[in-house]
Coordinates of C-alpha atoms in Angstrom, one line a residue:
X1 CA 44.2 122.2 17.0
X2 CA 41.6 120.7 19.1
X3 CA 39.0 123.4 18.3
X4 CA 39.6 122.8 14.7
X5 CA 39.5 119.1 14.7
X6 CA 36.0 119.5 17.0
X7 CA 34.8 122.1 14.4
X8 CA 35.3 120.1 11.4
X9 CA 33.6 117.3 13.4
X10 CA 30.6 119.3 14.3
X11 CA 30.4 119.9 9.9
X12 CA 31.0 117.0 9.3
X13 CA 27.5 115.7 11.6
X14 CA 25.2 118.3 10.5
X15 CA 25.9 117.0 6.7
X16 CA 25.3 113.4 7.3
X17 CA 22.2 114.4 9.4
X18 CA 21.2 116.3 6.1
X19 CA 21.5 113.1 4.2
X20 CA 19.3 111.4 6.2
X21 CA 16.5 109.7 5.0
X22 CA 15.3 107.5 6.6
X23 CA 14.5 106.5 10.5
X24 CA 17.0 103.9 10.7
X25 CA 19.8 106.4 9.2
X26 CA 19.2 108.9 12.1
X27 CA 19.8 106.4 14.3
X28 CA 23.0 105.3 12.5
X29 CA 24.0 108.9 12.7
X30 CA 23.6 108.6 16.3
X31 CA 25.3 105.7 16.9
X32 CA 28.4 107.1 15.1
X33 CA 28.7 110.6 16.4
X34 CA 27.0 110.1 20.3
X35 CA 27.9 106.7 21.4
X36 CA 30.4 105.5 23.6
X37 CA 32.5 104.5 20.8
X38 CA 31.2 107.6 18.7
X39 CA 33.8 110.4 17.3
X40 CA 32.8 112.6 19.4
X41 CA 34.2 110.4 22.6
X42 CA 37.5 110.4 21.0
X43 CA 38.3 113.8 21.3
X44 CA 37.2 113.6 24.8
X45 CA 40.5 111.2 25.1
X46 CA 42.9 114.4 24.2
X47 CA 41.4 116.1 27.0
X48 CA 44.3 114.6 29.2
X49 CA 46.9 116.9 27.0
X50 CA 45.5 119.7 28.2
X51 CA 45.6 122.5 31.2
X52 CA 42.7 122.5 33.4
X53 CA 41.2 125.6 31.8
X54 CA 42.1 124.2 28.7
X55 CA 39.7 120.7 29.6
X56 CA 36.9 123.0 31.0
X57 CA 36.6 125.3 27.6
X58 CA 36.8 121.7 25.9
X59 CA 34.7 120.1 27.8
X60 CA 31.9 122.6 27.1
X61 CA 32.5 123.0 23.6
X62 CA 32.4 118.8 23.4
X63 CA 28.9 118.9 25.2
X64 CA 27.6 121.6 23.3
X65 CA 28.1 120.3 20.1
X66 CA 26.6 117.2 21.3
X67 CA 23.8 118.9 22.2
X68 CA 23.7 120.6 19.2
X69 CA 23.3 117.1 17.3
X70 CA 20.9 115.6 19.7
X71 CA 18.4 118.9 19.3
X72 CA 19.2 118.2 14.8
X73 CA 18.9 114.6 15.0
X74 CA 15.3 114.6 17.1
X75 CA 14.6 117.4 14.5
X76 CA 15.5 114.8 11.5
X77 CA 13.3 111.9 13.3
X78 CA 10.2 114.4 13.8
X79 CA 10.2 115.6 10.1
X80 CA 10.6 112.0 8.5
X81 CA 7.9 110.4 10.8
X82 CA 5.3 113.4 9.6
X83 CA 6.1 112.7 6.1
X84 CA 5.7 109.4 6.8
X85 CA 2.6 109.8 8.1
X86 CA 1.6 112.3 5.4
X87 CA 2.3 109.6 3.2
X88 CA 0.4 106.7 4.4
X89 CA -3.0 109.0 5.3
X90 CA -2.3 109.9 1.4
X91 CA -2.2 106.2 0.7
X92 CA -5.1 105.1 2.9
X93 CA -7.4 108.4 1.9
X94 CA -11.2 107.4 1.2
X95 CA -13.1 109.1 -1.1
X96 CA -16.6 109.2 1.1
X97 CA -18.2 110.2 -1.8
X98 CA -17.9 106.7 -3.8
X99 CA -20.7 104.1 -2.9
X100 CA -20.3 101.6 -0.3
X101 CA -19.3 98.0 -1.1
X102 CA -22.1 95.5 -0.5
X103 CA -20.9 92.1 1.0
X104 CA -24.1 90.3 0.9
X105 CA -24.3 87.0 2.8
X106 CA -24.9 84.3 0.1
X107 CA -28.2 82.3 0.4
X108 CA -28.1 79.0 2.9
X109 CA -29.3 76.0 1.7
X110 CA -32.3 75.1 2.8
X111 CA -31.8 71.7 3.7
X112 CA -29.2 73.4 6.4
X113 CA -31.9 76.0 7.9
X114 CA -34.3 73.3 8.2
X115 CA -31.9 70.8 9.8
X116 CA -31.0 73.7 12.2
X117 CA -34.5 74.6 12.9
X118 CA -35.4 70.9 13.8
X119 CA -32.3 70.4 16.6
X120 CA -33.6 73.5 18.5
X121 CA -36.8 72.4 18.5
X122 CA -35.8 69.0 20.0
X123 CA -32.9 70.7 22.4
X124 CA -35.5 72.8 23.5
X125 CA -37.5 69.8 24.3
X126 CA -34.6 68.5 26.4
X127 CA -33.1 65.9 24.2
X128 CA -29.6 65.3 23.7
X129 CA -27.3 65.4 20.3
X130 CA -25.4 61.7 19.2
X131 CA -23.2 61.5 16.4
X132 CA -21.8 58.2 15.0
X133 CA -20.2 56.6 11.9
X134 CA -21.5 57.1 8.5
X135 CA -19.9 53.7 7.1
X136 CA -20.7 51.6 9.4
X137 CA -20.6 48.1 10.7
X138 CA -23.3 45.3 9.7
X139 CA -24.1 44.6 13.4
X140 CA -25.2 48.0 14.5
X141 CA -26.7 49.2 11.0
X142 CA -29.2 46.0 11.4
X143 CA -28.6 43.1 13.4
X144 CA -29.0 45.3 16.9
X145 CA -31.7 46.9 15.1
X146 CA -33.6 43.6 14.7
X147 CA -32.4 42.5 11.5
X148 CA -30.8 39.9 11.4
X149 CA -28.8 38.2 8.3
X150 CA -31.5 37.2 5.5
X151 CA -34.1 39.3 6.9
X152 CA -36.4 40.9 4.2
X153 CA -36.3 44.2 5.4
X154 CA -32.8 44.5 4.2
X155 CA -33.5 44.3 0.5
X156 CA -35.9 47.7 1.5
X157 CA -32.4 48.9 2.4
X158 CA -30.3 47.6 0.2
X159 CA -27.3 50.2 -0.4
X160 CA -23.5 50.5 -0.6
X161 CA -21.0 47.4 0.8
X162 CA -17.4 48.1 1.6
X163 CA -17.4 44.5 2.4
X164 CA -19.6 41.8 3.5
X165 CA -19.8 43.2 7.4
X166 CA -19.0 47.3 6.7
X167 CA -21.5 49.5 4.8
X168 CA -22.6 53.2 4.5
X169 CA -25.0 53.9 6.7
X170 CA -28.9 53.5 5.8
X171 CA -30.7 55.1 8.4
X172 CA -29.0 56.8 11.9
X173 CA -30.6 54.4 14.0
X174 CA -27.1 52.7 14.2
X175 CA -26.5 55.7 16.5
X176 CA -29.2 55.2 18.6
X177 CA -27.9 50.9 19.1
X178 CA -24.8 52.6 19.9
X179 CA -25.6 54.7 22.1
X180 CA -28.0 52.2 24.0
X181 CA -24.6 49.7 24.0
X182 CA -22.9 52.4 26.0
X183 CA -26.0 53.2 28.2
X184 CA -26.9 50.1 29.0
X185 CA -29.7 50.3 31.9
X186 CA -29.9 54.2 31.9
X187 CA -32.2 56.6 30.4
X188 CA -31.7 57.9 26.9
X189 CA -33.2 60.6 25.0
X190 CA -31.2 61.6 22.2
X191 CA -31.4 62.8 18.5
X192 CA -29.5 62.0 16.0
X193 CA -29.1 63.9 12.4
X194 CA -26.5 63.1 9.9
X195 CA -26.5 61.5 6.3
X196 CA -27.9 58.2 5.1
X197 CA -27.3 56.0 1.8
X198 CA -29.1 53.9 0.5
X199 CA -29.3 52.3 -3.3
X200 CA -32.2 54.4 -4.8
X201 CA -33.3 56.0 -7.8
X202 CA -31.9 59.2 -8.7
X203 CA -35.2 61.4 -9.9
X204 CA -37.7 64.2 -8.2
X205 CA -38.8 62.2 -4.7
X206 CA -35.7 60.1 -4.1
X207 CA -31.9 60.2 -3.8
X208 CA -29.0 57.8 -3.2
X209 CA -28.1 60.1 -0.4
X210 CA -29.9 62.2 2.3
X211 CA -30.5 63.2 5.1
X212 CA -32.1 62.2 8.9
X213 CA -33.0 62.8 12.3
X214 CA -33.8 60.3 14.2
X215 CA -35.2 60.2 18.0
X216 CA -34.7 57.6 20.8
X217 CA -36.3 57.8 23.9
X218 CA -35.8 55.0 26.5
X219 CA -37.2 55.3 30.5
X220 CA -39.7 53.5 32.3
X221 CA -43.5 54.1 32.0
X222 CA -42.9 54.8 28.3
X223 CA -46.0 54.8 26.0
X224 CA -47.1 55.4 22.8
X225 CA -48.9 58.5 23.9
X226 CA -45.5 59.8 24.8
X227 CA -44.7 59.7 21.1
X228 CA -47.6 61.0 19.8
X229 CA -47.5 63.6 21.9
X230 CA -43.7 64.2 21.5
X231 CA -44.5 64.6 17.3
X232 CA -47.8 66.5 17.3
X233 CA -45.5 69.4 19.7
X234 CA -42.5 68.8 17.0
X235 CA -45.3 69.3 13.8
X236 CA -46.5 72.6 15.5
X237 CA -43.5 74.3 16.3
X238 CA -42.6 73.3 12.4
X239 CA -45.4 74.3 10.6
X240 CA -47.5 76.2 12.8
X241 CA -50.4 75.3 15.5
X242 CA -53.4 75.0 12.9
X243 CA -51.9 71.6 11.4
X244 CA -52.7 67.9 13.0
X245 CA -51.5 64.5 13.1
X246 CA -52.3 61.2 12.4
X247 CA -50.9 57.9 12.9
X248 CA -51.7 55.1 10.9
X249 CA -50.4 51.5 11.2
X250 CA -46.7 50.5 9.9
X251 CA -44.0 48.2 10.2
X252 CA -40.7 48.8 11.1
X253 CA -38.3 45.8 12.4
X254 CA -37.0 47.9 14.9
X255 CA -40.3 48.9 16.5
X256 CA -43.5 47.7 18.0
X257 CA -45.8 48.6 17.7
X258 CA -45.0 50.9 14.4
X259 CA -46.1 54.2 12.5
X260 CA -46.5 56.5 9.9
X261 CA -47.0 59.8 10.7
X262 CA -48.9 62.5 8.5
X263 CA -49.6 66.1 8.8
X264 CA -52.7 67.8 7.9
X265 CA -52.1 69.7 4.1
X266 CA -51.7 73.2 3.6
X267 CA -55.2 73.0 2.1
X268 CA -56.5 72.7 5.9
X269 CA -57.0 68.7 5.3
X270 CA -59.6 69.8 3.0
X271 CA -57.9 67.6 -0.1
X272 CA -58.7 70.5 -2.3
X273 CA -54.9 70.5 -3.5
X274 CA -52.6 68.3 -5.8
X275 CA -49.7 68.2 -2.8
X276 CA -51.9 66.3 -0.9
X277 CA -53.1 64.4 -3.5
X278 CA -56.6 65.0 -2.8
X279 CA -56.1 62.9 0.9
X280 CA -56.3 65.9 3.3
X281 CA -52.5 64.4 4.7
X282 CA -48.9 64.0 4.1
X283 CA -46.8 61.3 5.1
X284 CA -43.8 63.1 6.6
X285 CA -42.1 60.2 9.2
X286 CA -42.5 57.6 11.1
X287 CA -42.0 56.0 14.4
X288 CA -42.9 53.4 16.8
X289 CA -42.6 52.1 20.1
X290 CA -38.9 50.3 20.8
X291 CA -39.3 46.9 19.9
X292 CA -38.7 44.7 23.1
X293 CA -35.6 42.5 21.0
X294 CA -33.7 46.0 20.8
X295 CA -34.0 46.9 24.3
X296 CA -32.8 43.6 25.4
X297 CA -30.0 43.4 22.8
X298 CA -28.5 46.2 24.3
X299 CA -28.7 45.5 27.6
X300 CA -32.3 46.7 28.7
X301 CA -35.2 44.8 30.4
X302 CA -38.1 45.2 28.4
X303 CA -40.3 44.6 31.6
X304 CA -38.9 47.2 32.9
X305 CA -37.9 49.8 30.5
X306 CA -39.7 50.9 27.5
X307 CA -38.9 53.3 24.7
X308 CA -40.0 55.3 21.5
X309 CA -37.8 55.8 18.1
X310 CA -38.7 58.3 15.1
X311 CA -37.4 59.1 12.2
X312 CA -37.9 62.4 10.0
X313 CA -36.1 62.8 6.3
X314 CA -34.9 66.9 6.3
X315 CA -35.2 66.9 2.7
X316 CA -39.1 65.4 2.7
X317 CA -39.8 68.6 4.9
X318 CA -38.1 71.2 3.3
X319 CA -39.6 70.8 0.6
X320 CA -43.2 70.5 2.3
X321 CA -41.7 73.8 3.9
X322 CA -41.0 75.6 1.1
X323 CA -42.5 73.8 -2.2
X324 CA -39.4 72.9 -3.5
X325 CA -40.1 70.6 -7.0
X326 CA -36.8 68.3 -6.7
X327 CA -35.0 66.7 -3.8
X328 CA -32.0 67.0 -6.4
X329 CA -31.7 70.9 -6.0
X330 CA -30.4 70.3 -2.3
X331 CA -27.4 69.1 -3.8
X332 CA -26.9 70.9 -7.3
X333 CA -25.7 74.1 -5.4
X334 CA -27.2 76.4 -8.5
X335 CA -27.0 80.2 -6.8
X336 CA -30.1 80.8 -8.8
X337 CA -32.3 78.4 -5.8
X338 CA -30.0 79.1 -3.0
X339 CA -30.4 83.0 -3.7
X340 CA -33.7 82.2 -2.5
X341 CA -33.1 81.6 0.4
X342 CA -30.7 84.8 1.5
X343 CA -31.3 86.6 4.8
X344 CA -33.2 89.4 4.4

């Protein structure tokens, strides 16, 4: 009886491991015929009816048909995970003769890989990066800058109000008050790039928005050699070691005394070209020494400290850089410009 209750068992889990397809089915074949709980360990329970030869000849035929189903089962496991496996190499086959795909970088905006080229030149020159606001309060856009409420150079600045003290920024000097608030009585030397906004014309040279990087310097025994030397190292590394400087009498608010700075033309300072205008120079930033209100405004002794402040637009040399017609085509993203500018 027991042999033919075990035998129809033993059928009876060679046909379901037939029907398996699938990994989890082996192991719910397993779980119902090899378990504790399994079928297989409920005949074992009978075993107590039995002589002692009777358990022993059992007993072996139990294990061997467990064995049996353990050697059928890891059979079933090993053929469905090499048709899996079949399958998905089928799935993921490449055809090595079609052509490559080309992911080609899009072009970077120039105003980006000049702004980029312009902070390592001043890192490597040891100065430090400062970030700040771009609306901004009234008192650090101009009155620590030197100008105060009614002061004429605001109308050369005039730009966008949120109300009658908050405004967007017109230059990233406010940065540089900012910082010199936090400093106050230590050495600075900082740059700061960001965008500016100012109420302007919209056409070839000029834009209600663009960018700057300004430069503050502030230690003792500061001069205005200092500065010229600072520039003239900044306008080589830029444009290469044959161009020159010049610096030509200005006013700024914020400085004394003030500059503009130019840079020899392409044309060798010849003035044998229209960019130059026939002058030999370009007018590319300008600068000055930190006017004595400033310091002391922000907690620095003029008689003891001194300092020098710059300011370069990215767009103005970009476009020196690379001829570009329109300040406008910084921010029209048209692929047809920026493809210039792809990595080769």
């Amino acid at each position: 009886m027991e042999d033919l209750e075990l035998n129809e068992l033993y059928e009876e889990a060679l046909k379901a491991i037939d029907e398996v397809d699938s990994i989890e089915k082996v192991n719910e074949v397993r779980n119902d015929y090899l378990s504790k709980k399994s079928k297989f360990m409920g005949l074992m329970s009978k075993m107590k009816e039995l002589s002692i030869e009777g358990k022993k000849v059992f007993g072996e035929a139990i294990n061997k048909a467990k064995d049996e189903i353990t050697r059928k089962l890891e059979e079933k496991r090993a053929m469905l995970e090499k048709r899996m496996l079949d399958e998905k190499l089928k799935r993921e086959e490449i055809d090595v003769t079609l052509p490559g795909i080309n992911y080609d970088a899009g072009g970077k905006n120039p105003f980006y890989i000049i702004q980029d080229e312009m902070i390592d030149i001043f890192l490597g020159m040891g100065y430090e990066i400062a970030e700040g606001p771009e609306v901004e309060l009234d008192h650090f856009n101009f009155e620590l800058l030197n100008i105060p409420k009614d002061h004429p150079a605001r109308d050369m600045q005039d730009t966008f109000y949120i109300d009658d003290n908050t405004l967007m920024r017109t230059h990233t000097s406010p940065v540089q008050a900012r910082v010199m608030q936090e400093k106050q009585g230590k050495p600075i030397k900082i740059i700061c790039p960001g965008k500016v906004y100012r109420r302007d014309d919209d056409d070839a040279t000029h834009s209600h928005q663009f960018g700057q990087i300004e430069g503050l310097v502030v230690d003792k025994n500061i001069t205005l050699s200092n500065l010229k030397a600072t520039l003239e190292l900044f306008i080589k590394k830029m444009y290469g070691e044959k161009r020159e400087i010049r610096l030509r009498s200005s006013y700024f608010p914020f400085t004394e005394p003030s500059v503009e700075v130019d840079v020899s033309c392409d044309c060798g300072g010849k003035g044998t070209c229209s960019k130059c205008k026939g002058t030999g120079w370009i007018e590319i930033l300008g600068g000055g020494m930190v006017h004595p209100n400033v310091l002391s405004m922000s907690g620095y002794d003029p008689k003891e400290y001194q300092g020098f402040a710059f300011g370069v637009g990215i767009e103005r040399v970009a476009m020196l850089r690379y001829g570009v017609d329109d300040i406008r085509r910084f921010y029209q993203n048209d692929v047809r410009f920026l493809n210039q500018f792809k990595r080769k």
